[in-house]
mmCIF file of C-alpha atoms in Angstrom:
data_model
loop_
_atom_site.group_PDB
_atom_site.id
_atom_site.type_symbol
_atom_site.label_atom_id
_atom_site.label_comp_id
_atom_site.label_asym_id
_atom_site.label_seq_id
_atom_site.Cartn_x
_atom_site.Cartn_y
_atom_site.Cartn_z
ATOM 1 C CA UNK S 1 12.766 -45.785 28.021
ATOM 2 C CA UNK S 2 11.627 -46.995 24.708
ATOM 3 C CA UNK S 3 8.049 -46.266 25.312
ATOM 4 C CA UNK S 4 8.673 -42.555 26.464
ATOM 5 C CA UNK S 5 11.385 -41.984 23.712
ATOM 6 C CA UNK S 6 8.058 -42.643 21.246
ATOM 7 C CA UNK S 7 6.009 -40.429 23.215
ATOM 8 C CA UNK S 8 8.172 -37.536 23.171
ATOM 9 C CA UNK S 9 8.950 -38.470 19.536
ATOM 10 C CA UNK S 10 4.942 -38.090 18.958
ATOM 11 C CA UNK S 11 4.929 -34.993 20.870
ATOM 12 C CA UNK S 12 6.858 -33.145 18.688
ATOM 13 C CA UNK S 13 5.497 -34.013 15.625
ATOM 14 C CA UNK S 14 2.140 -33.009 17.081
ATOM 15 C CA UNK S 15 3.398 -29.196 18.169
ATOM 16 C CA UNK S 16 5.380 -29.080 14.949
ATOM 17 C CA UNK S 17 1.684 -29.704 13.357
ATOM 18 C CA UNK S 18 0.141 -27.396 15.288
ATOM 19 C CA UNK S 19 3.305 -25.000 15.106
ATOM 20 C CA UNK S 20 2.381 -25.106 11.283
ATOM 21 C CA UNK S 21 -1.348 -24.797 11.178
ATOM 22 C CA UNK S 22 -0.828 -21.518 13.479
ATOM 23 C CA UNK S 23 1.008 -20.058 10.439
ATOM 24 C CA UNK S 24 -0.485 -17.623 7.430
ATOM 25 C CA UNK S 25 0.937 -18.700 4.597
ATOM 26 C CA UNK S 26 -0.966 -17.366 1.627
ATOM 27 C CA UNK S 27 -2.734 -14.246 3.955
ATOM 28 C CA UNK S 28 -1.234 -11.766 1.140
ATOM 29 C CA UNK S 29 -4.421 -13.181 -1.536
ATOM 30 C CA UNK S 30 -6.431 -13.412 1.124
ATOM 31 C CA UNK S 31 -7.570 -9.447 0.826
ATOM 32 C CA UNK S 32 -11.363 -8.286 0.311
ATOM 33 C CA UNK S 33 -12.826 -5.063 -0.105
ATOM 34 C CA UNK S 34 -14.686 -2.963 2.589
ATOM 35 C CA UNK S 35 -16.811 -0.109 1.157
ATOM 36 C CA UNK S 36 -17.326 3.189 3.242
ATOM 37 C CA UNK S 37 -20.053 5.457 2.874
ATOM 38 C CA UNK S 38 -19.428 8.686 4.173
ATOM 39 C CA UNK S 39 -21.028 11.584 4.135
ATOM 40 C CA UNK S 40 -18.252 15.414 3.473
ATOM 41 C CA UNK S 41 -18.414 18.626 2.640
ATOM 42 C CA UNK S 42 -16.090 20.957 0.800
ATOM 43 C CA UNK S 43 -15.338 25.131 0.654
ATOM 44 C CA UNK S 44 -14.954 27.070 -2.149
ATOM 45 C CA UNK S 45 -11.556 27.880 -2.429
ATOM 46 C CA UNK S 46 -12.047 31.090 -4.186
ATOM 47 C CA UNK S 47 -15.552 32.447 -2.384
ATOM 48 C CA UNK S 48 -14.948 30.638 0.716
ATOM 49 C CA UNK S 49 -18.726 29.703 0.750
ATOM 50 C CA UNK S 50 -19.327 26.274 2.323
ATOM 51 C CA UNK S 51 -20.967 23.250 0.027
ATOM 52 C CA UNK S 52 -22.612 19.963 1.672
ATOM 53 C CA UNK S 53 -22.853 17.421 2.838
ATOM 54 C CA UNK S 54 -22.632 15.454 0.164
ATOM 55 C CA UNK S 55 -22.298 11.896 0.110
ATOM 56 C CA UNK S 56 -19.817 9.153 -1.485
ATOM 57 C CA UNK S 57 -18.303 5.574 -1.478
ATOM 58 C CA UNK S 58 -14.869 4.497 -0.880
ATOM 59 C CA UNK S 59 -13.724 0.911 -1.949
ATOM 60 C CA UNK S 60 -10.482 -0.288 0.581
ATOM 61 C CA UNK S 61 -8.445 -3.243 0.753
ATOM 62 C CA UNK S 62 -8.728 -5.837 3.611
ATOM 63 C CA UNK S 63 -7.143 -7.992 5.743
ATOM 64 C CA UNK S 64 -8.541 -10.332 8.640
ATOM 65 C CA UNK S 65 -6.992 -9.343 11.846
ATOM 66 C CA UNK S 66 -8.933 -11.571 14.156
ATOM 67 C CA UNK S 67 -12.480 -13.214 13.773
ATOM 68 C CA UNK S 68 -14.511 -9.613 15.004
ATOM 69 C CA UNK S 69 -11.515 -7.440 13.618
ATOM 70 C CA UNK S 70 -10.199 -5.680 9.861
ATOM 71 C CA UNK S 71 -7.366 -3.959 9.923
ATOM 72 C CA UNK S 72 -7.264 -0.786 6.638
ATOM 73 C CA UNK S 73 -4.619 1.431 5.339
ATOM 74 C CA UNK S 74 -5.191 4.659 7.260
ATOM 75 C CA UNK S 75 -5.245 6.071 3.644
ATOM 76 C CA UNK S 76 -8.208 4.901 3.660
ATOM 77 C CA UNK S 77 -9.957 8.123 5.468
ATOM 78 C CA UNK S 78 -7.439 10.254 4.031
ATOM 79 C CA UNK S 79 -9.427 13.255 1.892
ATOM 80 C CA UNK S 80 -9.150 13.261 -2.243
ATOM 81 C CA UNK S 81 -6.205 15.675 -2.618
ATOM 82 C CA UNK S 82 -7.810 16.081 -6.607
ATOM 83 C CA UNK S 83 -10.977 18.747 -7.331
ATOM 84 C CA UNK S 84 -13.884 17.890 -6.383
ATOM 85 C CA UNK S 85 -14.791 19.381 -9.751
ATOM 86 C CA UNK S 86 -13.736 22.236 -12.058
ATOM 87 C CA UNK S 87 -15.162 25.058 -13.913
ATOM 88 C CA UNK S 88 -13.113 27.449 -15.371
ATOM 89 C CA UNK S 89 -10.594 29.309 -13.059
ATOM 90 C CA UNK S 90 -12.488 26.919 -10.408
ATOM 91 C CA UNK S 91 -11.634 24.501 -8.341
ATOM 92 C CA UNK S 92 -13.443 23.318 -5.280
ATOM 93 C CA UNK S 93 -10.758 21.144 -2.799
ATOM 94 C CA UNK S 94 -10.854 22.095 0.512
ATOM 95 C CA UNK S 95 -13.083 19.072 1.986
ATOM 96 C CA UNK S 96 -14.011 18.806 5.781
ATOM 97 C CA UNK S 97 -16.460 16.833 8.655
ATOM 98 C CA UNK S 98 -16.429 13.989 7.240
ATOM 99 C CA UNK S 99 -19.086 11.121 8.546
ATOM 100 C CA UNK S 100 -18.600 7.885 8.197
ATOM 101 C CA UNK S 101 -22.796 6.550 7.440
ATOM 102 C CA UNK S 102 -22.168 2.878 6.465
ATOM 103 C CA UNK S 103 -19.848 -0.389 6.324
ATOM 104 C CA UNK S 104 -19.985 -3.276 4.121
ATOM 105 C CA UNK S 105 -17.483 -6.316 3.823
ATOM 106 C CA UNK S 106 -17.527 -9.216 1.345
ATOM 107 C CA UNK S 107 -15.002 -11.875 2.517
ATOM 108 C CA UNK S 108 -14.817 -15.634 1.838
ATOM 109 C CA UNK S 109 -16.025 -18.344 4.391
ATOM 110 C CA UNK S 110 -15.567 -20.771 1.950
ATOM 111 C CA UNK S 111 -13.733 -21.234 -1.401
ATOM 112 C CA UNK S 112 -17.133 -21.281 -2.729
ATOM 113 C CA UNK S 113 -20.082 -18.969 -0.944
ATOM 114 C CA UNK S 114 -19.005 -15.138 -0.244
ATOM 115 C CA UNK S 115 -20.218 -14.123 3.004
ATOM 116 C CA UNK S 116 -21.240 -10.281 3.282
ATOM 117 C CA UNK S 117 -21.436 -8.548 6.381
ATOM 118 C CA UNK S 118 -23.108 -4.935 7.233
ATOM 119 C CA UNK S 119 -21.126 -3.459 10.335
ATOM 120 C CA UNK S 120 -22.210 -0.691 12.494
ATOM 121 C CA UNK S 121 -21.104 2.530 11.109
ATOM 122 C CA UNK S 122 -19.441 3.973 14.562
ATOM 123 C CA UNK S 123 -17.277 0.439 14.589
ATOM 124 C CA UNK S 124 -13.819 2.247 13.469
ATOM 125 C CA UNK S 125 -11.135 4.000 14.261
ATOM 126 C CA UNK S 126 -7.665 4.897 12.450
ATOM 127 C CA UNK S 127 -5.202 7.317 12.905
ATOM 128 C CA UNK S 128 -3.606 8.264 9.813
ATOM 129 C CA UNK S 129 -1.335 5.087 8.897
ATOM 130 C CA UNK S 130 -3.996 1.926 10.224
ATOM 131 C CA UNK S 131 -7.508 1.801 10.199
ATOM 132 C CA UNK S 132 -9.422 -0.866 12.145
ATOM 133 C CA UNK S 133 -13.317 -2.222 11.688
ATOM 134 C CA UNK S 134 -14.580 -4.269 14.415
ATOM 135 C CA UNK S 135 -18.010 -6.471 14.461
ATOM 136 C CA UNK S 136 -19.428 -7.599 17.815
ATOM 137 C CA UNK S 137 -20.284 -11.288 15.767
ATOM 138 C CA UNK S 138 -17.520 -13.533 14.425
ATOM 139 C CA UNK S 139 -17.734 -12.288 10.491
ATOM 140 C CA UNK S 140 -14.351 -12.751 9.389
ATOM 141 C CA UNK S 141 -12.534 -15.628 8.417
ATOM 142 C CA UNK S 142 -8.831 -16.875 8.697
ATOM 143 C CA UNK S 143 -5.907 -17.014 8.101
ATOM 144 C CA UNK S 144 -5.068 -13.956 10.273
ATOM 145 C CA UNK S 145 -2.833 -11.287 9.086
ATOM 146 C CA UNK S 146 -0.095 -10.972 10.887
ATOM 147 C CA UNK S 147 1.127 -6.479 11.527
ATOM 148 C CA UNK S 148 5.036 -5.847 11.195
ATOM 149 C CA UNK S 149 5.946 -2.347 12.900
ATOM 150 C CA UNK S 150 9.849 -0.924 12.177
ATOM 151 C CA UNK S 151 11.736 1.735 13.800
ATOM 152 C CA UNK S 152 12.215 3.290 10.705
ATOM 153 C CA UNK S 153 12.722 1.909 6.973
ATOM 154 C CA UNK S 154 15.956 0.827 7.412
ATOM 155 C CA UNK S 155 14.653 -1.562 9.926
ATOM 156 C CA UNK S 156 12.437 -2.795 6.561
ATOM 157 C CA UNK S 157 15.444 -2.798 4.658
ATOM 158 C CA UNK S 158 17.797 -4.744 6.756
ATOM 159 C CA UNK S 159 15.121 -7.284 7.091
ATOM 160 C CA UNK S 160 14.867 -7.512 3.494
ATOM 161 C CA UNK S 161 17.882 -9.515 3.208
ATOM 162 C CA UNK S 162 16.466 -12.551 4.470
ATOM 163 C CA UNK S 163 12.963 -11.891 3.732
ATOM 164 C CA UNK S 164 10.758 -11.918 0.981
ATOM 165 C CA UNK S 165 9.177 -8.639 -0.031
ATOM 166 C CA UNK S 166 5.869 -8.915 -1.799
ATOM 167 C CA UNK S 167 2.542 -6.272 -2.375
ATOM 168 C CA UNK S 168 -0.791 -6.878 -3.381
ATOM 169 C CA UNK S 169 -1.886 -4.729 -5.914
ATOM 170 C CA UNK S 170 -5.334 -4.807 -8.282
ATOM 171 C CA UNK S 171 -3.310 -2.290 -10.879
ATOM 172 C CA UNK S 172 -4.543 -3.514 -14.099
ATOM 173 C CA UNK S 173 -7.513 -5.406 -12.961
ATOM 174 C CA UNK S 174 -5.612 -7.883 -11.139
ATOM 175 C CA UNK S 175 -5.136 -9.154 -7.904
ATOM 176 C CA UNK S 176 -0.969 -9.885 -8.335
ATOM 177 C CA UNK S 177 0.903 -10.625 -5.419
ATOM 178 C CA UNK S 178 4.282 -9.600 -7.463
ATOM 179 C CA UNK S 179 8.145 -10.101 -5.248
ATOM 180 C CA UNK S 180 9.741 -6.597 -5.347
ATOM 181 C CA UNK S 181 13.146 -5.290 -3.845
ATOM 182 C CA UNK S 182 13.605 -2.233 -1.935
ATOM 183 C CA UNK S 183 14.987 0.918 -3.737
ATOM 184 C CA UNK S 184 18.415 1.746 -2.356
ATOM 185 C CA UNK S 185 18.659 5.233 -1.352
ATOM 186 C CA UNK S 186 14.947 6.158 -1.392
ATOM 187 C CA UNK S 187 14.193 6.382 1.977
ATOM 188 C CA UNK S 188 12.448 9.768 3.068
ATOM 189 C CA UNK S 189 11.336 10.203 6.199
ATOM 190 C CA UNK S 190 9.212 6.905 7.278
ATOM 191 C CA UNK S 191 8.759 6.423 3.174
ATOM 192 C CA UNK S 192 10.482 4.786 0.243
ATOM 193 C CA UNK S 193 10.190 3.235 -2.703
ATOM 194 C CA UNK S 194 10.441 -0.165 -4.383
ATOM 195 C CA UNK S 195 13.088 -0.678 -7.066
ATOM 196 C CA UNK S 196 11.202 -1.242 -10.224
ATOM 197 C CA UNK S 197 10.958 -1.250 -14.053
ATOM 198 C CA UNK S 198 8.648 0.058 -16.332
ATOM 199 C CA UNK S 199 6.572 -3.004 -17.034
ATOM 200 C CA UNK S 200 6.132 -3.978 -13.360
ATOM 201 C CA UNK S 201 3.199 -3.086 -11.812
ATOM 202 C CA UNK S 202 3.107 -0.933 -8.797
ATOM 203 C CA UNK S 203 1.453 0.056 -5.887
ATOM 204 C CA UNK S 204 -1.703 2.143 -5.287
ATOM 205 C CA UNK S 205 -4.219 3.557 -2.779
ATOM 206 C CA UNK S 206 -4.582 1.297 0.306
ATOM 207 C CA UNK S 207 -2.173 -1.455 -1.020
ATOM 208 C CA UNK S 208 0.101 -3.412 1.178
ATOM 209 C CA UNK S 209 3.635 -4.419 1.722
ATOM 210 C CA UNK S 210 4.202 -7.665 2.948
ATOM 211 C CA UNK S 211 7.629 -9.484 4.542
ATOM 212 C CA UNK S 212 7.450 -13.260 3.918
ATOM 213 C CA UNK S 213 10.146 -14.818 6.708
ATOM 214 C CA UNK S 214 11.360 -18.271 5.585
ATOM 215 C CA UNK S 215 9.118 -20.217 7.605
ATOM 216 C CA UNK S 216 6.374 -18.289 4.995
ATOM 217 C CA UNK S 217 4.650 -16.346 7.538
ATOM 218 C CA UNK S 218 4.097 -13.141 6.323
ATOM 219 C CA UNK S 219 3.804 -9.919 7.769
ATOM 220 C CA UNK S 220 2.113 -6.641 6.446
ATOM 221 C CA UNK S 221 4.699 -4.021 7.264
ATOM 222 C CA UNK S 222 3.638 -1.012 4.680
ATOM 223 C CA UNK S 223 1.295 0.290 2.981
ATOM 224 C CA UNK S 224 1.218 2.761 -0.479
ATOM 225 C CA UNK S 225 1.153 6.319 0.028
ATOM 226 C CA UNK S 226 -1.571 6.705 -2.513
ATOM 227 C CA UNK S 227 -4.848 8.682 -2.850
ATOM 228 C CA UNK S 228 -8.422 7.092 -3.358
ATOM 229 C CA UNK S 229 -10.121 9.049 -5.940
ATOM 230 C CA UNK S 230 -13.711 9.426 -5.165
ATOM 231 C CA UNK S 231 -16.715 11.574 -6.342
ATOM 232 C CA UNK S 232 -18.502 12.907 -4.094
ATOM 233 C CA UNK S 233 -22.330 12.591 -5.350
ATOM 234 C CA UNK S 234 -23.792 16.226 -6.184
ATOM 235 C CA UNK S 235 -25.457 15.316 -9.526
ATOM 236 C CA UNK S 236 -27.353 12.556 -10.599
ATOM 237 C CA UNK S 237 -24.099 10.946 -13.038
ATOM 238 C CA UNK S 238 -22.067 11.003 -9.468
ATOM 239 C CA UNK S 239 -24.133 7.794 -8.363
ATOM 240 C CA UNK S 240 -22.167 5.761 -10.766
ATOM 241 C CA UNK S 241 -19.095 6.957 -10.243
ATOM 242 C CA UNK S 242 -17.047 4.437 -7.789
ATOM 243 C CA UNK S 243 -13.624 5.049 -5.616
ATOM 244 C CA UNK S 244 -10.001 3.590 -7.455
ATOM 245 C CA UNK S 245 -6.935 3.921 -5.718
ATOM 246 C CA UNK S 246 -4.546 6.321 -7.077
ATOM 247 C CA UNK S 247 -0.601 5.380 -7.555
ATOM 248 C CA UNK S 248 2.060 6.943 -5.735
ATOM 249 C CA UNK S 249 5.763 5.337 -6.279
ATOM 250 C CA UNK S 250 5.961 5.931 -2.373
ATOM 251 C CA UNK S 251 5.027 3.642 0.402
ATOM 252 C CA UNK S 252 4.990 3.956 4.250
ATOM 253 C CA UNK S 253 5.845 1.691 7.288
ATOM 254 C CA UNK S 254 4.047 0.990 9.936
ATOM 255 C CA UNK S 255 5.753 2.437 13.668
ATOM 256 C CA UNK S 256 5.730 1.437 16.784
ATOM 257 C CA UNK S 257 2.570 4.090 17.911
ATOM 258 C CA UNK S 258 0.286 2.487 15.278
ATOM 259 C CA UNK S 259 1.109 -1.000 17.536
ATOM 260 C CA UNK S 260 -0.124 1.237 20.630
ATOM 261 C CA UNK S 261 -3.337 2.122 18.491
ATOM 262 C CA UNK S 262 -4.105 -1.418 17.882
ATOM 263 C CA UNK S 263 -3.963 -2.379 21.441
ATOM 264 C CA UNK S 264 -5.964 0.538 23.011
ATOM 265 C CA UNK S 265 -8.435 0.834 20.259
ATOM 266 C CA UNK S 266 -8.889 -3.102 20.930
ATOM 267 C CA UNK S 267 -8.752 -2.985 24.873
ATOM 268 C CA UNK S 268 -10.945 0.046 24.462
ATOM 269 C CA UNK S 269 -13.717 -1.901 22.448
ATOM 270 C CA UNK S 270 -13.093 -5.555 22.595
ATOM 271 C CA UNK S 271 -10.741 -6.353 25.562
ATOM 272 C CA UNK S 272 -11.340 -9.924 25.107
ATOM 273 C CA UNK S 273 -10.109 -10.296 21.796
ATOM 274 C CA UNK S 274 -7.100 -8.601 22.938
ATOM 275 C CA UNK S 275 -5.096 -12.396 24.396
ATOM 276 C CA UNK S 276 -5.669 -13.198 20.519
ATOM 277 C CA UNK S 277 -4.291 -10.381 18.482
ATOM 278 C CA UNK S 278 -1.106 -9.639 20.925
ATOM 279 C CA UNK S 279 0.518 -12.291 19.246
ATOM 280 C CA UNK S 280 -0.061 -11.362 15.752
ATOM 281 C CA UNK S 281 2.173 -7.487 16.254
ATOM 282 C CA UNK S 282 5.604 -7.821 16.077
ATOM 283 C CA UNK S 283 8.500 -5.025 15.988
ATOM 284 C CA UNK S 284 11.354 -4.677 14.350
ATOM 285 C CA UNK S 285 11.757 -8.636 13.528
ATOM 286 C CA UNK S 286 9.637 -11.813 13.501
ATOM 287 C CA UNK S 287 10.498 -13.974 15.919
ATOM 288 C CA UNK S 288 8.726 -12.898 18.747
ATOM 289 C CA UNK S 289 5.632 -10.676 19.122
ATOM 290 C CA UNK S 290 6.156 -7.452 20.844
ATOM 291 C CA UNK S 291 3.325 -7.003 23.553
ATOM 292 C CA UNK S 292 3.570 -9.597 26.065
#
């Protein structure tokens, strides 16, 4: 009895290891940039003559879904809402067809050599609130981000109360994983803000919102409702010009259809991968994953 009162004793303390090393702790710095070439065009607004295509380069924050997966903010594809460029009474806005031509990652494999990958253009999909980049090699690196879906924001905001809320944000050349609170009384629609002052920094283009339960897994559960400003390149000065994310006091959660998109988009390309990732979506708490 004494002998199998050990063994069970040594049991647990190996699942409780293992129970640990399965966690993310820390996934919120873990972010990297993917850059996007795309080819667009735009319309005059005024003449109604069409323009393009033109090309550009949109930087994006990162997280490691699985070892062959990103997940994006769907802001990520969303088109400039500033000019193009102005002259006069003119301003040229209305962009269209946009093609994504190229995909580059830089993420760590190592705390001291930076691996960069080139992915196949076609390898993404999004549909207005996630985007997702798949490889067909392993090219990403853990820990794995887990993806925190709500019925609506006050979902979010109930859990806040025994969660940690945190965002990653490079507003004023950092990389700051600042704790925030949820503004009372600001939700609108499946948005809302944080409740902040004004020295703290806030959110912008393709930054995320993470809940940190207190066994410190954490969960990316929103993302900023911000632009990425971009030039598209039609003279020779465009070239230098690169993509920065744009603030909006507004972020957005994540619903249960964007949980759908990640498992048909992955069944539909990798259906392998799919035994992996199902336990990394949860819904509405996080406990238990929500696909089965």
């Amino acid at each position: 009895m004494r002998r199998l009162s050990m063994w069970l004793f040594m049991l647990t303390c190996c699942l409780g290891g293992l129970t640990a090393q399965a966690g993310n702790s820390g996934v919120i710095d873990q972010n990297q940039r993917v850059d996007l070439d795309i080819q667009e065009s735009f319309t005059d607004t005024h003449t109604h003559q069409n323009f393009g295509p033109y090309d550009a380069q949109i930087g994006c924050k990162a997280y490691v879904l699985d070892s062959y997966w990103l997940v994006v903010a769907g802001t990520c594809m969303r088109y400039d809402n500033g000019a193009i460029f102005e002259s006069g009474d003119q301003a040229y806005m209305k962009r269209y067809g946009r093609k994504v031509t190229g995909l580059v990652s830089s993420f760590k494999k190592n705390p001291v050599k930076r691996v960069f990958t080139g992915l196949d253009a076609s390898h993404h999909a999004e549909n207005g609130n996630i985007m997702l980049i798949w490889s067909h090699t392993p090219a990403f690196f853990g820990p794995y981000v887990n993806i925190l879906a709500t019925s609506s924001p006050e979902n979010l905001f109930t859990l806040s109360a025994n969660h940690t809320i945190k965002i990653n944000t490079a507003r004023g050349g950092t990389n700051s994983t600042p704790t925030r609170t949820l503004k009372s009384g600001s939700i609108k629609g499946r948005t809302f803000e944080l409740d902040e002052g004004w020295s703290d920094l806030s959110g912008t283009a393709t930054d995320p919102l993470f809940l940190i339960n207190p066994a410190r897994n954490e969960f990316l559960s929103a993302y900023n409702n911000g632009y990425v400003h971009y030039a598209l390149q039609m003279r020779l000065d465009d070239v230098t010009n690169s993509s920065s994310g744009g603030t909006s006091p507004r972020w957005y959660t994540l619903s249960q259809q964007d949980l759908h998109f990640i498992r048909d988009t992955i069944q539909k390309q990798r259906p392998g991968d799919w035994a992996r990732i199902k336990g990394r979506l949860f819904f509405n708490q996080t406990n238990t994953p929500y696909f089965k």
